[in-house]
Tab-separated table of C-alpha atoms and ligand atoms in Angstrom:
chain	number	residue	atom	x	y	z
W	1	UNK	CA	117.129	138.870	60.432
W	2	UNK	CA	120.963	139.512	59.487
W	3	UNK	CA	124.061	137.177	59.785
W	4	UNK	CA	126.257	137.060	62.476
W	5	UNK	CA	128.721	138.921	63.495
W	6	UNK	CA	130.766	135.218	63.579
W	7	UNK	CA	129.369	134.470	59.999
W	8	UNK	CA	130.260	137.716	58.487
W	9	UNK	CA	134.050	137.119	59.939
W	10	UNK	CA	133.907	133.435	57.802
W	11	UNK	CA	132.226	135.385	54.181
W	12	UNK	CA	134.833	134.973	51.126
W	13	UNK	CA	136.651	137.769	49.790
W	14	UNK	CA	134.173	139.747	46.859
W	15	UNK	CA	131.514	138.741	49.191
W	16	UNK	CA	129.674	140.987	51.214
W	17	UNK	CA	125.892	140.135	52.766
W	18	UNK	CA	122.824	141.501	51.591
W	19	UNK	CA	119.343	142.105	52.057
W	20	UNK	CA	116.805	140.538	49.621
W	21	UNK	CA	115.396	144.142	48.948
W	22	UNK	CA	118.230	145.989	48.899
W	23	UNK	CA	119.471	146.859	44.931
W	24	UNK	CA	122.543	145.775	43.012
W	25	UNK	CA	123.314	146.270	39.577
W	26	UNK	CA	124.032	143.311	37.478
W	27	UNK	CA	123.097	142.012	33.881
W	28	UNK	CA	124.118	138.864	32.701
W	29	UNK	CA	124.073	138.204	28.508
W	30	UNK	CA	125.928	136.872	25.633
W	31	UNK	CA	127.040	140.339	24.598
W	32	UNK	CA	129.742	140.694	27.460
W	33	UNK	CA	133.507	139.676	27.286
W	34	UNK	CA	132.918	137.261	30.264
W	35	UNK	CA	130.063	135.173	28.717
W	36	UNK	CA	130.458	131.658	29.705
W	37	UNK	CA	133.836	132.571	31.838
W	38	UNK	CA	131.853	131.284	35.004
W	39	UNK	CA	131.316	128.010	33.352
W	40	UNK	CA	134.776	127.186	33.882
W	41	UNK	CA	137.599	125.865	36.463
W	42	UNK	CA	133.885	125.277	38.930
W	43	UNK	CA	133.391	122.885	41.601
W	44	UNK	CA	129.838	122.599	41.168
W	45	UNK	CA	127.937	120.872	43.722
W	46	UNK	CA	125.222	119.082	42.645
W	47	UNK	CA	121.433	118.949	44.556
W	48	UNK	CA	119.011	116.447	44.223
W	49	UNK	CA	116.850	118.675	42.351
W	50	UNK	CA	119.796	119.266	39.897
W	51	UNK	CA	120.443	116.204	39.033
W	52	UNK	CA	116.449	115.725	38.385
W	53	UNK	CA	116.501	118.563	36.142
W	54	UNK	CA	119.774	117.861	34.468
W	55	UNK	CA	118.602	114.209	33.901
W	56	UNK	CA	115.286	115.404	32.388
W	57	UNK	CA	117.498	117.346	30.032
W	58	UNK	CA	119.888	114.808	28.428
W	59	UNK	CA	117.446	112.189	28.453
W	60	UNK	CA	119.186	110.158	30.423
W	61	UNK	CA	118.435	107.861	33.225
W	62	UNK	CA	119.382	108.711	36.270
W	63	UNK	CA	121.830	106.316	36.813
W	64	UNK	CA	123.209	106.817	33.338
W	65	UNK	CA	123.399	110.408	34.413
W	66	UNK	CA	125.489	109.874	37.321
W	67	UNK	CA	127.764	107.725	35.351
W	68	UNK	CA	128.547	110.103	33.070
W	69	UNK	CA	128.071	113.494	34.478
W	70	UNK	CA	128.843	112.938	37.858
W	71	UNK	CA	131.748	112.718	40.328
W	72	UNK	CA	130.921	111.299	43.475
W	73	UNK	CA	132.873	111.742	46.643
W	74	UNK	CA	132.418	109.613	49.666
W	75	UNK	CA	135.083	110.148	51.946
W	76	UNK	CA	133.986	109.104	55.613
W	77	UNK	CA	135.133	112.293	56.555
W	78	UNK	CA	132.363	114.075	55.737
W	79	UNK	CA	128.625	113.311	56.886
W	80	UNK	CA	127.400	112.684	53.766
W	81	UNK	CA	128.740	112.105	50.499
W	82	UNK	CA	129.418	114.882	48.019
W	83	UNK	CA	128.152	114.802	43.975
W	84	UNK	CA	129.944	117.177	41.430
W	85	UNK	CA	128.869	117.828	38.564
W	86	UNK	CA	131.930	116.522	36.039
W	87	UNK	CA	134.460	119.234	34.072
W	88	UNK	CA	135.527	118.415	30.504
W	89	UNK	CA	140.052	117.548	30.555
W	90	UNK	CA	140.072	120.906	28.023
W	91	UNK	CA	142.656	122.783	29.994
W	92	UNK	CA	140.169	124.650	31.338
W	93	UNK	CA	137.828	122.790	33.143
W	94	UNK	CA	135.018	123.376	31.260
W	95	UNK	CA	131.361	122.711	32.668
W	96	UNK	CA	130.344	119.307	30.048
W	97	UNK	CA	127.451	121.875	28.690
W	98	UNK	CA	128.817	124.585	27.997
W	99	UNK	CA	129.560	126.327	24.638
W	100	UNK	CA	130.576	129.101	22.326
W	101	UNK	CA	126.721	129.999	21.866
W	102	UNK	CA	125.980	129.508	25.657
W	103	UNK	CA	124.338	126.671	27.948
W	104	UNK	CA	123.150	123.602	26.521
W	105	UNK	CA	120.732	122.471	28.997
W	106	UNK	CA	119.786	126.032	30.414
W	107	UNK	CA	116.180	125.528	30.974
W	108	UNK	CA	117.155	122.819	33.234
W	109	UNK	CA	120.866	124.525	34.582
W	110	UNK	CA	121.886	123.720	38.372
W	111	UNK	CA	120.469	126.449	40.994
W	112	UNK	CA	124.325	127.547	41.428
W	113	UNK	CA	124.210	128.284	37.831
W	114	UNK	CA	121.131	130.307	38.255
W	115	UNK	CA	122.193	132.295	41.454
W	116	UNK	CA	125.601	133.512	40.567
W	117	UNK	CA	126.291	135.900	41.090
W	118	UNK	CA	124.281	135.699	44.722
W	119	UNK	CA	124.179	132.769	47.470
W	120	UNK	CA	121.620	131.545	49.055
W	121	UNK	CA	121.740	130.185	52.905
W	122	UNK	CA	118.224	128.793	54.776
W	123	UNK	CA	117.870	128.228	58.253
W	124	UNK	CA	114.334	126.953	59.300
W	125	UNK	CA	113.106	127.351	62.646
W	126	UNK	CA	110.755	125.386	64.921
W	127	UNK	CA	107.428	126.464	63.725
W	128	UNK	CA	108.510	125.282	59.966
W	129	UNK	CA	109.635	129.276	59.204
W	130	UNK	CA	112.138	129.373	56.837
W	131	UNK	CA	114.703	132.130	57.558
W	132	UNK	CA	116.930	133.211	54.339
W	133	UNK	CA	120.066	134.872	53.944
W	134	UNK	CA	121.621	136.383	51.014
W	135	UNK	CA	125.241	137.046	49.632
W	136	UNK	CA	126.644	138.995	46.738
W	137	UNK	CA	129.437	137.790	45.078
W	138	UNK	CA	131.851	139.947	43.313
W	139	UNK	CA	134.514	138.242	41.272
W	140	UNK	CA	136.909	140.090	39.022
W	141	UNK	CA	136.192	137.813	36.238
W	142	UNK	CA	132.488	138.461	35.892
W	143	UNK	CA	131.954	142.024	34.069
W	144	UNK	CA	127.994	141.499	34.501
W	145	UNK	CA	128.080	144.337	37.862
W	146	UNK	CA	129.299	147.125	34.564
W	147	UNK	CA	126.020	146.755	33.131
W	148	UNK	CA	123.331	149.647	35.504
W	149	UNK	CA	120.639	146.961	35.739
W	150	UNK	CA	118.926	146.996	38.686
W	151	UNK	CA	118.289	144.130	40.273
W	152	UNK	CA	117.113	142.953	44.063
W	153	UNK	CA	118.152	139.308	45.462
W	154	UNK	CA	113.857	138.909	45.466
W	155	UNK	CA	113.660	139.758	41.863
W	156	UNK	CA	116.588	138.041	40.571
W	157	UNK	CA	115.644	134.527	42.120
W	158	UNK	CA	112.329	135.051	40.682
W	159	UNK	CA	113.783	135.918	37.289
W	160	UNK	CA	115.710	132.613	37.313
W	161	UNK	CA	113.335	130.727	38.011
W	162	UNK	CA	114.929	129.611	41.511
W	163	UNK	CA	111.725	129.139	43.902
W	164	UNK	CA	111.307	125.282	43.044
W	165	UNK	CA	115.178	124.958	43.015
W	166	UNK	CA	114.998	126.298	46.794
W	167	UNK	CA	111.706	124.654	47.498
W	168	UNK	CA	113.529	121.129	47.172
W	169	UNK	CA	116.740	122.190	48.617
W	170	UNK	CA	114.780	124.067	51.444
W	171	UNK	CA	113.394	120.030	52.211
W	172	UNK	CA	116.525	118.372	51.534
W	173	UNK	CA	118.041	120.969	54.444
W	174	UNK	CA	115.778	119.070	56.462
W	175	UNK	CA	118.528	116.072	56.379
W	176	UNK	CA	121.338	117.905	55.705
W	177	UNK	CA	121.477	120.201	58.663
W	178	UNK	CA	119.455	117.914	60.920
W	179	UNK	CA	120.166	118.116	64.659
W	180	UNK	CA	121.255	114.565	65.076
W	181	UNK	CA	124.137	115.884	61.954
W	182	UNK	CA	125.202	118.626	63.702
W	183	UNK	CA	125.803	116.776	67.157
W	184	UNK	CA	127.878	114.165	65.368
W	185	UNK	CA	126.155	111.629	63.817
W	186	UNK	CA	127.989	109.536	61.755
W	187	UNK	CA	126.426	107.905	58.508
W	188	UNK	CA	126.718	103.746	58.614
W	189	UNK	CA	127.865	102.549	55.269
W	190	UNK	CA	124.400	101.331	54.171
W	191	UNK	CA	122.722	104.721	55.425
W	192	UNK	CA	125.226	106.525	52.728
W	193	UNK	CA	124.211	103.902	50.144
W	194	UNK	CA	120.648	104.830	50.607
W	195	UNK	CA	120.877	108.802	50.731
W	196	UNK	CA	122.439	108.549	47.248
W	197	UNK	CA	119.607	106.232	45.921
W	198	UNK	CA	116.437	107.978	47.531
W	199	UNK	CA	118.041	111.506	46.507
W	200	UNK	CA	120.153	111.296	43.301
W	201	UNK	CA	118.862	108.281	41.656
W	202	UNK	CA	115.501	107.988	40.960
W	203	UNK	CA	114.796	105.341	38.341
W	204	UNK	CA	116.668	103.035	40.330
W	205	UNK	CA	114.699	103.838	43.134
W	206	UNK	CA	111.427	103.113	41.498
W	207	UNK	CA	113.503	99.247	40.917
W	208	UNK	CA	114.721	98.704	44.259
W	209	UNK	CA	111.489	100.035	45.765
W	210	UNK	CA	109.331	97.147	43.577
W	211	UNK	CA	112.226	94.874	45.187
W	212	UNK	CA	111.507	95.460	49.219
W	213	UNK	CA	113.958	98.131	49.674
W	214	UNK	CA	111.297	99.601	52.146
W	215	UNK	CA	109.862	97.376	54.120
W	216	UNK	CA	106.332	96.778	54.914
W	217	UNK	CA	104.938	98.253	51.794
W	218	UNK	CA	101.729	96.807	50.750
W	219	UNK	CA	101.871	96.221	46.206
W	220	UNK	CA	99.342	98.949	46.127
W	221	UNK	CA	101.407	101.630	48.062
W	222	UNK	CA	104.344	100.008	45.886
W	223	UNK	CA	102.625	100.722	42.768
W	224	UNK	CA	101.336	104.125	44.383
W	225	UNK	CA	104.939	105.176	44.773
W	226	UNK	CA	106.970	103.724	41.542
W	227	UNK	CA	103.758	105.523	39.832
W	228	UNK	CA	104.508	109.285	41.009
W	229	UNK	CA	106.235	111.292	38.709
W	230	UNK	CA	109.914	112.522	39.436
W	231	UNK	CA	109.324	115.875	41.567
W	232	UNK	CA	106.715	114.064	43.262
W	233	UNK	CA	108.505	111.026	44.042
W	234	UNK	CA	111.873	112.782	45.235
W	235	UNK	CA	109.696	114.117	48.003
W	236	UNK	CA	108.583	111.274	49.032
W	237	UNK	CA	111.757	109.864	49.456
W	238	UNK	CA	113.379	112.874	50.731
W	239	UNK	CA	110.787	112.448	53.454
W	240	UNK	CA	111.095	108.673	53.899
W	241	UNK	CA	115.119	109.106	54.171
W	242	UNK	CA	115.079	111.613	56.975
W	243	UNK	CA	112.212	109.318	58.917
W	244	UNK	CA	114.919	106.583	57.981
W	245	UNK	CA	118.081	108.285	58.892
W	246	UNK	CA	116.987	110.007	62.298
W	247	UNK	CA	114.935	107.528	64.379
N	301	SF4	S1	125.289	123.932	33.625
N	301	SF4	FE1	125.204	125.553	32.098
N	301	SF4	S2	125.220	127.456	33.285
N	301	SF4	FE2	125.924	125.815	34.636
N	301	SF4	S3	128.159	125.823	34.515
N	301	SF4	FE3	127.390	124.354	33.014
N	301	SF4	S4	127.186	125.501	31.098
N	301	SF4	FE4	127.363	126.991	32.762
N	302	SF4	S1	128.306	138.293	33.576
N	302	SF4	FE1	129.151	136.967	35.179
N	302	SF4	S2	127.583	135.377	35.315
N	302	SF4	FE2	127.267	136.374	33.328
N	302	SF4	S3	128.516	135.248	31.834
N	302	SF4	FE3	129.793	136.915	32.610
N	302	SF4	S4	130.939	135.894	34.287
N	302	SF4	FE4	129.161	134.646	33.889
């Protein structure tokens, strides 16, 4: 399984494929020059699985999270709107967590955060496979490739703790790159309202869902639902949203 020969002519410069066994060197710690230099001038795209996490971590609600952290882009050019995670006015563009001593909420840190310096694509097939593709990206900023760690794409998602991060984004895919999106479909106003509440904001959910927002639900599987916890309940709604959006 490789990448095209058309996706390898649309890769970034500093960015070259690469196979999840094949090694790298790379070390990432507060004793280099660059520590924390990737935290800054980012557009960081946010997942729903993020914004869980980063929720959880600033004990927050979710929509007091999205309030404050969050920049939300819904132009109707795109197919669905676009969260960002926001950048503190400090003439840098600072990530709003980051400090001298490191990452505030880094048990809980976006999957970006955690893959730099690799990207991850999916592609899942028919039979529920899941087909993944790996880049390496080289910026002249980051001095973490000096350091003669070896490292494979395998072990370093491990290391960061990126297989639930990609287990959620792996479902959310599902909607993202559904086959109805890529042969046009275009998100009704209400649709958009909804993929932001069943995704990104989860205590309202739990509200709107003990107020009818889906129909037909008996109290029990009302109070069934509202009762999951977080991960559990952004799957269900994940699941319920693509059932919603793609009749
Ligand atoms: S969330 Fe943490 S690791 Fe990610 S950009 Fe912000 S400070 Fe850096
Ligand atoms: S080594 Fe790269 S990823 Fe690590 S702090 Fe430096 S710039 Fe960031």
């Amino acid at each position: 399984m490789g990448l095209s020969q058309a996706d390898l002519a649309h890769l970034p410069a500093n960015t070259r494929p690469l196979d999840r066994n094949t090694p790298f060197t790379f070390s990432c710690h507060s004793g280099l020059d660059c520590f924390t230099e990737c935290c800054r001038l980012l557009e960081l795209a946010l997942t729903p699985y993020d914004v869980l996490r980063l929720r959880r971590a600033t004990g927050l609600s979710s929509s007091d999270f999205l309030e404050h952290y969050v920049i939300i882009e819904d132009s109707e050019d795109e197919t669905f709107p676009r969260l960002y995670l926001t950048m503190v006015d400090d003439g840098r563009a600072s990530c709003a967590f980051v400090t001298a001593a490191g990452c505030t909420v880094y048990r809980d840190r976006p999957g970006a955060c955690r893959v730099y310096p690799l990207g991850r694509a999916s592609k899942h097939g028919a039979s529920g496979d899941t087909e993944e593709h790996y880049i390496l990206i080289q910026e002249p900023h980051c001095h973490g490739f000096l350091d003669q760690v070896t490292q494979t794409a395998e072990c370093y998602c491990l290391d960061q703790g990126l297989l639930e991060y990609n287990r959620f984004n792996d479902k959310v895919a599902s909607i993202l790159k559904h086959p109805q999106v890529r042969s046009g479909k275009i998100l009704q106003p209400e649709e958009r309202q909804l993929f932001l509440l069943f995704l990104y904001d989860l205590d309202r959910l739990r509200i709107e869902i003990s107020g009818g927002v889906i129909p037909d639900m008996t109290p029990i599987a009302v109070q069934e639902v509202i009762s999951k916890n977080d991960e559990e309940l952004l799957l269900f709604a994940i699941e319920w949203l693509r059932q919603r959006l793609f009749v």
